[in-house]
Tab-separated table of C-alpha atoms in Angstrom:
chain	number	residue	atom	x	y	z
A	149	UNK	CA	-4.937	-17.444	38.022
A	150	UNK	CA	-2.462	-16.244	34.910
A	151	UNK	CA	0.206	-19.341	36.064
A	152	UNK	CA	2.994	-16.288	36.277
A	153	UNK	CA	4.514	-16.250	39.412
A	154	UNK	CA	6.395	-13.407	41.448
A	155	UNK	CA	8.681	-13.418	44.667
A	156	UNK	CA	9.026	-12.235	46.942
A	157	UNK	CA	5.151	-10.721	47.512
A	158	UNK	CA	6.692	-7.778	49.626
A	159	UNK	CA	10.081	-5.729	50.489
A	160	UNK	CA	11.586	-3.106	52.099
A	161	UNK	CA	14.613	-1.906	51.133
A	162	UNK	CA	16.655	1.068	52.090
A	163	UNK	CA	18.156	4.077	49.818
A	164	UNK	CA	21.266	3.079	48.192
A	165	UNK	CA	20.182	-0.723	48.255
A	166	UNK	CA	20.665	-3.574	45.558
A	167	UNK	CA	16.946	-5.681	44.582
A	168	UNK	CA	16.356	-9.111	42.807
A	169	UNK	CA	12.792	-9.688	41.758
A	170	UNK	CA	12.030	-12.935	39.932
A	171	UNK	CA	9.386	-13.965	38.068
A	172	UNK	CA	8.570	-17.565	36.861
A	173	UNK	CA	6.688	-17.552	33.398
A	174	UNK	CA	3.432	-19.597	32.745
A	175	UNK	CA	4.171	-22.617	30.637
A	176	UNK	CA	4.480	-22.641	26.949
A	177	UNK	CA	5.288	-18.431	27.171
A	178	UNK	CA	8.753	-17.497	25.954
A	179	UNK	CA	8.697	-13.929	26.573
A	180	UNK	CA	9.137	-12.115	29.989
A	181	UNK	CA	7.762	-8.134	30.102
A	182	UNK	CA	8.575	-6.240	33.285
A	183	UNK	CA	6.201	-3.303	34.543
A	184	UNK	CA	6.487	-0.585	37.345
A	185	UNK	CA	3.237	1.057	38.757
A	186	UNK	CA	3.745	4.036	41.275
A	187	UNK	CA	0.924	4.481	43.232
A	188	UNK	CA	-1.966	5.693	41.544
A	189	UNK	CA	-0.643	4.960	38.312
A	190	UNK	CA	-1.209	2.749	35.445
A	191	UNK	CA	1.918	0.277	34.836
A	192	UNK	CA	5.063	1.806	32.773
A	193	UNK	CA	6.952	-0.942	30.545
A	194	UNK	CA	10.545	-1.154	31.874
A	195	UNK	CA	12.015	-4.049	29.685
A	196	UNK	CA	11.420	-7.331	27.806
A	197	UNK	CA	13.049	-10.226	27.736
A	198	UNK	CA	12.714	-13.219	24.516
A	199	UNK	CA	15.086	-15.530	23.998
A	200	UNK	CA	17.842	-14.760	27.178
A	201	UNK	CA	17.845	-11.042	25.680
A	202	UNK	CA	16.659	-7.906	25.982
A	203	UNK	CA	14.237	-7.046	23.369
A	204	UNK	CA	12.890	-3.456	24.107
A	205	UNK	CA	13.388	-1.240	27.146
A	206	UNK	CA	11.280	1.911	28.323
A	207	UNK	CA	12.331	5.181	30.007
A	208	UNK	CA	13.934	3.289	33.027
A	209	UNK	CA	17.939	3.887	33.542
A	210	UNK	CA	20.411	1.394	33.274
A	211	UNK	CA	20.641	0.755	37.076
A	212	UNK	CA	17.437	-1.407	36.094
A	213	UNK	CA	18.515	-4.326	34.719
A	214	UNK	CA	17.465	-8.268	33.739
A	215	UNK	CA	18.069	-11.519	33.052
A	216	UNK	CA	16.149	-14.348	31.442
A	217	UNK	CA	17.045	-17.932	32.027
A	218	UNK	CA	16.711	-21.117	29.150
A	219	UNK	CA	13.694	-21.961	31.489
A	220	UNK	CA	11.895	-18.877	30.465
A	221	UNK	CA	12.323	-17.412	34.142
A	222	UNK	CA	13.172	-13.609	34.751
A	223	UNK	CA	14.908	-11.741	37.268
A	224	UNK	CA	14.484	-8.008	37.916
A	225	UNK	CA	17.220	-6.391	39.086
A	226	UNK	CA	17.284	-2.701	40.277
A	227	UNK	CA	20.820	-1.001	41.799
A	228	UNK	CA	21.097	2.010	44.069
A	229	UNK	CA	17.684	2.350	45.256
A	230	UNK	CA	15.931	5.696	45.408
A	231	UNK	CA	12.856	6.481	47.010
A	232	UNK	CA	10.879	7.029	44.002
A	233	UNK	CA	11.494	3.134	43.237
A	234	UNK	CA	8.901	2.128	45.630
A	235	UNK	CA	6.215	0.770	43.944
A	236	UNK	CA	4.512	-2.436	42.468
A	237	UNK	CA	6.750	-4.416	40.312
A	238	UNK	CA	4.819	-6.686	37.881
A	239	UNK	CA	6.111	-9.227	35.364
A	240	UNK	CA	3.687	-10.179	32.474
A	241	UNK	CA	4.657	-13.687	30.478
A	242	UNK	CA	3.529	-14.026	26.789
A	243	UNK	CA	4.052	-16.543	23.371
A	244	UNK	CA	5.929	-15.121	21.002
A	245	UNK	CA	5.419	-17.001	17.794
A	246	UNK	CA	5.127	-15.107	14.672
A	247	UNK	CA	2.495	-12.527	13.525
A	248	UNK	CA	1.512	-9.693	15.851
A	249	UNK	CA	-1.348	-10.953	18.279
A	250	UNK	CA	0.847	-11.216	21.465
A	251	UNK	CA	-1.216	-11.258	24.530
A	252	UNK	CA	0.390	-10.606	28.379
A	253	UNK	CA	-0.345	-12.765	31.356
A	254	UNK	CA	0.210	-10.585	34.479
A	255	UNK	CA	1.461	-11.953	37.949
A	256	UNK	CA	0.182	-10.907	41.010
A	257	UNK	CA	3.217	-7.990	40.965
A	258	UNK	CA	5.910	-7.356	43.981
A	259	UNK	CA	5.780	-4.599	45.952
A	260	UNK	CA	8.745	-2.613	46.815
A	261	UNK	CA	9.237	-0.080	49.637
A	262	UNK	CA	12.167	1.677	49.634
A	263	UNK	CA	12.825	3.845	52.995
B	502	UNK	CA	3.063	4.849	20.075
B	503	UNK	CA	-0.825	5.127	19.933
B	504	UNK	CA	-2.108	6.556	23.014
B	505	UNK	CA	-5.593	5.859	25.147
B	506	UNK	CA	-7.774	7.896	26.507
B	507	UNK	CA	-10.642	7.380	29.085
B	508	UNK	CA	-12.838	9.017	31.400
B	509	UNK	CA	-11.214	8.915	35.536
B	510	UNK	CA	-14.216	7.024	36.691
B	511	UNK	CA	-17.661	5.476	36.302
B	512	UNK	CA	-21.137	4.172	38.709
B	513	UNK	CA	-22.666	1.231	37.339
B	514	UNK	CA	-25.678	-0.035	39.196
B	515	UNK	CA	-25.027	-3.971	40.182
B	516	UNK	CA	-27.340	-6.427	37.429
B	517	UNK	CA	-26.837	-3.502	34.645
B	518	UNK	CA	-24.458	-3.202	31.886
B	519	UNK	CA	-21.228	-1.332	32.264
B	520	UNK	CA	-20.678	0.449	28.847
B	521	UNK	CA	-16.260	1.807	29.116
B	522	UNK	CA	-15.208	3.610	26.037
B	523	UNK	CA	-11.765	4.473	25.062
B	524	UNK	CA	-10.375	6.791	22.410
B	525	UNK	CA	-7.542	5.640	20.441
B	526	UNK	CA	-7.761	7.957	17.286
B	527	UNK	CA	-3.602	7.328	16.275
B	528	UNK	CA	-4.265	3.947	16.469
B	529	UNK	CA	-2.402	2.122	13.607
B	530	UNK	CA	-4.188	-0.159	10.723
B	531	UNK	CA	-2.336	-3.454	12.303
B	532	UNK	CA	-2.577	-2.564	16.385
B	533	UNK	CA	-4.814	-4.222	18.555
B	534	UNK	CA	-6.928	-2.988	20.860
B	535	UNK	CA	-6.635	-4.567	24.679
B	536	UNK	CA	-8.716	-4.425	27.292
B	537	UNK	CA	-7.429	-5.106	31.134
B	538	UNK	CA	-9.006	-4.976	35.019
B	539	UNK	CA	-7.041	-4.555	38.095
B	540	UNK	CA	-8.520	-5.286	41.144
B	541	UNK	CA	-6.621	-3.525	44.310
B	542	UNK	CA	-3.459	-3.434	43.190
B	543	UNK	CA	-3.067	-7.090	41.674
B	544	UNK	CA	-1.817	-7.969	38.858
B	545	UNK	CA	-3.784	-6.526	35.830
B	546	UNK	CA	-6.057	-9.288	34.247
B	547	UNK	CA	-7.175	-10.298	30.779
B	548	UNK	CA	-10.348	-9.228	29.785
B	549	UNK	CA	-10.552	-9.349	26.190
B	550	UNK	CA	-8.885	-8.080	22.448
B	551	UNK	CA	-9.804	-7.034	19.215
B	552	UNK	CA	-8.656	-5.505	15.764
B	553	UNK	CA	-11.643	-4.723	13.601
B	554	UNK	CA	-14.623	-6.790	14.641
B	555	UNK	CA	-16.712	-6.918	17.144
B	556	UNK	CA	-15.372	-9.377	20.243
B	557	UNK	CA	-16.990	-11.342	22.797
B	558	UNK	CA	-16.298	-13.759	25.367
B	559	UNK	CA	-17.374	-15.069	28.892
B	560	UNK	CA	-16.388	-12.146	30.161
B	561	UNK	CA	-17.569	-9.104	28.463
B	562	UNK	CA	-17.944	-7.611	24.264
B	563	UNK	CA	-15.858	-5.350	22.794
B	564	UNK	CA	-17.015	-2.803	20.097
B	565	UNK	CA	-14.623	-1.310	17.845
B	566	UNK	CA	-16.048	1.731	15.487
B	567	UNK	CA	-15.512	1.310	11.666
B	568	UNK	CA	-13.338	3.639	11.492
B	569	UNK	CA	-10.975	1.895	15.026
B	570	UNK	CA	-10.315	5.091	16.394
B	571	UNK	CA	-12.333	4.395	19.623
B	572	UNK	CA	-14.157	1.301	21.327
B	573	UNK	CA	-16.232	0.263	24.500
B	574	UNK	CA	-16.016	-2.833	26.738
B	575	UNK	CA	-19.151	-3.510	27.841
B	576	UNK	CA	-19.698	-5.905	30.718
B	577	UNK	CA	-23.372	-6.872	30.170
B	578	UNK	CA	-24.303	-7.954	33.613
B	579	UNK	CA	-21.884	-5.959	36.265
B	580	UNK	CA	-21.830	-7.296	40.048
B	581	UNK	CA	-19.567	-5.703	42.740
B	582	UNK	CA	-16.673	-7.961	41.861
B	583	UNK	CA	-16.231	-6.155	38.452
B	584	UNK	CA	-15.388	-2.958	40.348
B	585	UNK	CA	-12.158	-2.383	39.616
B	586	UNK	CA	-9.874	-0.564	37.662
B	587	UNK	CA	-10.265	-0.961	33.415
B	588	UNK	CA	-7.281	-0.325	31.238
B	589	UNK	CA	-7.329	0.188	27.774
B	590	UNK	CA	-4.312	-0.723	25.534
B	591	UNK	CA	-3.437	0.009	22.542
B	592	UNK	CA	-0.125	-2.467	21.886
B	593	UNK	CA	2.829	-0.328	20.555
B	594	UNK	CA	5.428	-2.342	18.637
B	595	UNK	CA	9.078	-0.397	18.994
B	596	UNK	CA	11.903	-2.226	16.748
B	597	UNK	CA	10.170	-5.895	17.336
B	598	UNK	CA	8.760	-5.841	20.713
B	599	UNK	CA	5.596	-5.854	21.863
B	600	UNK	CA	4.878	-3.306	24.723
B	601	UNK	CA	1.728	-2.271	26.233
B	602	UNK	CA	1.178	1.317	26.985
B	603	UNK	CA	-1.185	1.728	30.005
B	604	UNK	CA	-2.733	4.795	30.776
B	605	UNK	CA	-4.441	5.726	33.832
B	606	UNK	CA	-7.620	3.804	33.232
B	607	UNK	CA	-11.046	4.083	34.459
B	608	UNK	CA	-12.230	3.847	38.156
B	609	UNK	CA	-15.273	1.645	37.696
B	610	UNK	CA	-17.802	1.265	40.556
B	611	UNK	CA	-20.710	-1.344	40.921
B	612	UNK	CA	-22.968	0.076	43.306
B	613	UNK	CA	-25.656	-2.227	45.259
């Protein structure tokens, strides 16, 4: 057990939809990645999140979109579903503190159907 | 971004030692080299990192060449719990943050 937390486990959603995903850091981490893995797939880096901002994004569009709280908690949040969102969404907590050895704690990921 | 590459899938007969390479040949003098499982579609675990020297822990060693342009994990005792799915990373750093790059890993099998 990694101490990172994700709810909900599971969700269906249909086309068109809003989604909230949160993610609960383990303690002492400060910085909040978020992953998507299709099926089949290794995980692709969406964003990350250190101090309540966005520090990095990947090839997602801007209808993916976060928030980090002064607690070091994370929401996901994805507008106008589309099929191809369905997936596993996973949230990986690390310590940022100086120098470049940065290692990510994975949670157990959410999955997302979208119908 | 330095990019991973490893073979689709492996056997590995339970009580032996699992040798997984990875290529990383653009890998950067300062990048690290990580090594995750995932197990049925959980969350990707830690198994182990390195930059230059040789790594181990409780877990498994990691080998990095001289030259870092490719390593192995080797899990020196396998049982059917380590089948699973191996990633190799090699961290990319893109205006301050630190982002793994996954690629499709390697399909490891412990057979009985």
């Amino acid at each position: 057990e990694t101490g990172v937390t994700q709810s909900p486990t599971h969700l269906i959603k249909t086309r068109g939809q809003q989604v909230t995903l949160r993610c609960s850091s383990q303690s002492g981490h400060n910085t909040v990645s978020w992953y998507q893995q299709a099926l089949g797939q290794g995980p692709q880096f969406i964003f990350q999140y250190y101090r309540e901002e966005e520090n990095g994004r990947g090839n997602f569009p801007p209808r993916f979109s976060g928030l980090q709280f002064p607690n070091y908690s994370s929401e996901l949040n994805v507008n106008a579903l589309e099929l191809d969102d369905s997936a596993l969404y996973l949230c990986a907590s690390s310590l940022r503190a100086g120098g470049r050895k940065e290692t990510q704690y994975f949670g157990p990921g959410t999955r997302l159907l979208v119908l | 971004d330095a990019k991973t590459t490893q073979p689709p899938s492996m056997d590995c007969a339970e009580g032996r030692a699992a040798n997984l390479p990875c290529n990383h040949s653009t890998i950067s003098g300062n990048e690290y080299v990580y090594w995750y499982r995932q197990i049925h579609s959980q969350g990707p675990q830690y198994i182990i990192h390195g930059l230059k020297n040789n790594e181990t822990n409780e877990m498994a060693s990691l080998i990095i060449t001289e030259d870092r342009k490719s390593s192995t994990l080797i899990l020196p005792h396998a049982t059917l719990r380590d089948t699973a799915v191996y990633y190799c990373i090699v961290r990319g750093t893109t205006s301050g943050t630190y982002k793994y790059i996954f690629g499709t890993g390697t399909r490891l099998k412990v057979l009985a």
